Each structure stands twice: as C-alpha cells, then as structure tokens.
Amino acid sequence: MVVSADAAAANSAVTGGPGAVNSSLNAVPATRRKLSGRYALSDFTVERTLGTGSFGRVHLVRSRHNMRFYAVKVLRKEQVVRMKQVEHTNSERAVLEVVRHPFLVNLWGTFSDPTFLFMVMDFVPGGELFTLLRKSQRFPHPVAKFYAAEVALAIDYLHQNGFVYRDLKPENILLAADGHLKITDFGFAKYVPDVTWTLCGTPDYLAPEIVSSKGYNKSVDWWALGVLLFEMLAGHPPFFTEDGNPIKLYEKIIQCKVRYPPYFEPAAKDLLKNLLTADLSKRFGNLHRGSKDIFGHLWFAEVDWDRLYRREIPAPYLPTVATDGDASQFERYPENDLAEYNMHDLPDMYGGLFPDF
Ligand SMILES: Nc1ncnc2c1ncn2[C@@H]1O[C@H](COP(=O)(O)OP(=O)(O)OP(=O)(O)O)[C@@H](O)[C@H]1O
C-alpha cells in the first residue's frame, strides 16, 4: 500500500487540539542508564539481513531467552578503523545509551568479538520511510505534516540534551508496526554543546555551513528537516543534479535557490523558506526562540504536540506486518557467512579502541 490523498483525508493527520507544544513532555532529560544486559551472539538466532550500510549490516535476530525479535547492527572493527569512524562509532553507542524517546530507536545492549562490534536494538518492522515515499512518489500535505512533526519532536529532544543528529534522511526513518516513526542510525550523532567542524552526513541533506567547511551546530538538523519535508511533499529533494555530480550539488546548496512546486501550500512553503535558508541568523530553530519557531509555525497550527508525543494521533499509514518477526517490508540483501562471527580465537587488533562495547 502507498500513501494516497484518500488515506490522508481518511485520517485528519495530526489534528487534535490547540497547537502549543508542551515542552515539559519533550524535555525528559537523557540520563546515562545501565543497558539491560551483556549479550553474546549465542543469545540470539540470526534470521536474515534487514539492511546494509557503509560499515556493516543489520540483522533481524530472535532472542533464545524471551523469543522476541531484535535488530542487531554489526560493524567490522577493521573497516571502522580504516574509514576513520572510531570516534563516530563510540559516539553512536554513547548517544544511544542515554536517549529515550518515543520516536528514537531503543538500544538494549552492545557486545563485541575480536572482529566485530554488535549493537542490539528494537526491531522496527514497518520498513524505511524512504521505501514508502518512493512507492507513493510524494506524500499529501497532512501525511508529510504528521511525519515532519514526529521527526521535529525527536530532533528537538536530542538538541535539548546537547546532541546533534546530523544524518536525517528518509532511509534512517523507520516505521513501527503502529505506523509511528523511529529514527535509527546514530552513526553521526554527537554531543555538541557549542560548535563542531566534521564534514559528515549525506550529500542531498548537507547544510550550506557544512558544505562550506564552516563550524556548525544543531541548526544543521533543522536544515535537514527542511530538506526532508520538501522531499516528502515533492517526491525529490530541493537540491539535486541530474548527473549526481557532488560538486555541482554543493554549489546549488550554497546558492540555496529552491524551486517550490505550485502545489505546495503557502504555509508549508513559508516554513520551508525559514528552514532552507543559508543565513543562520534567519534559520528557524537557530533563532532566540529556538525550536518554538517551528512548533508554533502556522503550518503546524492544528498539531496537538502532546498527543503526538504520546503516540495518540493515529498514523496515516499502517505497514503490513503479519507477525512479530515479519521483515517483509525490508528489501532482501545477499546474506553473509555467519561463521565469521564469534571467532574468539582470532587476535583482537582493535579491542582497545572500542572500550564500551
Ligand atoms: N532497528 C532497526 N530495525 C529494523 N531495521 C533496521 C534497524 N536499524 C537499521 N535497520 C535497517 O538497516 C539499514 C542500515 O542501518 P544503519 O543506517 O544503522 O547502518 P549504517 O551502516 O550506519 O548505514 P549508512 O551507511 O546508511 O550510514 C537501515 O537503513 C534500515 O533499513
């Protein structure tokens, strides 16, 4: 099923009550919590691959103890080191250890063997928002509003706790069985109390200040929210090149000229203009009112943020999930040889680099 205008109309999306965000709900502080347990791969049966990324793959697994399903992200230490991602990987674990939010994936624990790092997370069965968006071509305004609003709450929560996310894109947004969002992949998330300089993220979603190698802060996530919202409404990102040439793409991002399709609602366009601005002294989320400029924007006027946070607003689309471990919403990937895991006789060349796993 794809999201159609009918589905959107049948569900009045995020409407509910007066649109003031109750910041106390979203302000639950992230505290270091003891991850539920030390695990080993022998605690699970590995079912299949759910996704692959630059540094490893994510498996659907089933606990031999409680029979529940989880997603285990596996990273090859040598590859992480070679691609200079040691700090990012440790940061991913550190951020996931402390955050808890209805729209962020939950980390249960981590472990390692001499060759690999493992992260045990909730299995989010509804597939990637990316897949739904490509099948739907584009989302009707109420549907895009629902997803953008849930993402905005999650991003605001991370920022309130001093974290910047830095990799917002539809591939990293998964749908839970009830259709609500879960953001995954904290590979670039980091504690940034002030300014950082690292060039990371995904080309289409990079803010101008990252592209031009300036120091940047949390405002890059609000820019990326603008890119995401535009892509949901238009079916393509605001900045792209036909030939995929990144240099041309970065020029377009810096010039920041956006062509808004005529069917964009005026209020949506206004919000987007305030997010997709290279001028940091004008970008919403980065002004003295902070995220209130976004939550209080006219386009979100009908959003009942408290009910949204509590997942009480029915989602516009329910993924087809037949049973608990149903992974049919995920593409198939060639499976790897599981015998390479748990080779405890091998030397651990990089163990000291990942002390918390
Ligand atoms: N908790 C989860 N439940 C279900 N599927 C998941 C989960 N986490 C990740 N996936 C799937 O695995 C894919 C890869 O995961 P992830 O993005 O964390 O890996 P990565 O190596 O950091 O990828 P990238 O190269 O895109 O940064 C995701 O796009 C998603 O399809």
mmCIF file of C-alpha atoms in Angstrom, residues 87-88 91-92 95 158 161-166 186-193 195-198 216 218:
data_model
loop_
_atom_site.group_PDB
_atom_site.id
_atom_site.type_symbol
_atom_site.label_atom_id
_atom_site.label_comp_id
_atom_site.label_asym_id
_atom_site.label_seq_id
_atom_site.Cartn_x
_atom_site.Cartn_y
_atom_site.Cartn_z
ATOM 1 C CA GLU A 87 35.064 8.242 17.235
ATOM 2 C CA HIS A 88 31.717 8.227 15.427
ATOM 3 C CA SER A 91 29.709 8.287 19.900
ATOM 4 C CA GLU A 92 26.816 6.344 18.317
ATOM 5 C CA VAL A 95 24.309 8.690 22.430
ATOM 6 C CA LEU A 158 18.156 15.376 21.020
ATOM 7 C CA ASN A 161 20.070 17.087 25.571
ATOM 8 C CA GLY A 162 23.049 18.578 23.772
ATOM 9 C CA PHE A 163 23.152 16.146 20.835
ATOM 10 C CA VAL A 164 23.201 16.914 17.145
ATOM 11 C CA TYR A 165 21.901 14.096 14.891
ATOM 12 C CA ARG A 166 23.492 15.024 11.508
ATOM 13 C CA PHE A 186 23.095 7.361 15.242
ATOM 14 C CA GLY A 187 26.442 6.897 13.440
ATOM 15 C CA PHE A 188 26.913 10.661 13.143
ATOM 16 C CA ALA A 189 25.103 11.728 16.298
ATOM 17 C CA LYS A 190 27.334 13.543 18.733
ATOM 18 C CA TYR A 191 27.339 15.589 21.906
ATOM 19 C CA VAL A 192 27.908 19.133 20.621
ATOM 20 C CA PRO A 193 27.394 21.760 23.293
ATOM 21 C CA VAL A 195 30.292 24.141 17.574
ATOM 22 C CA THR A 196 31.758 21.292 15.507
ATOM 23 C CA TRP A 197 33.522 21.089 12.141
ATOM 24 C CA THR A 198 33.383 17.478 10.894
ATOM 25 C CA TYR A 216 28.317 24.450 12.629
ATOM 26 C CA LYS A 218 22.406 21.952 15.778
#
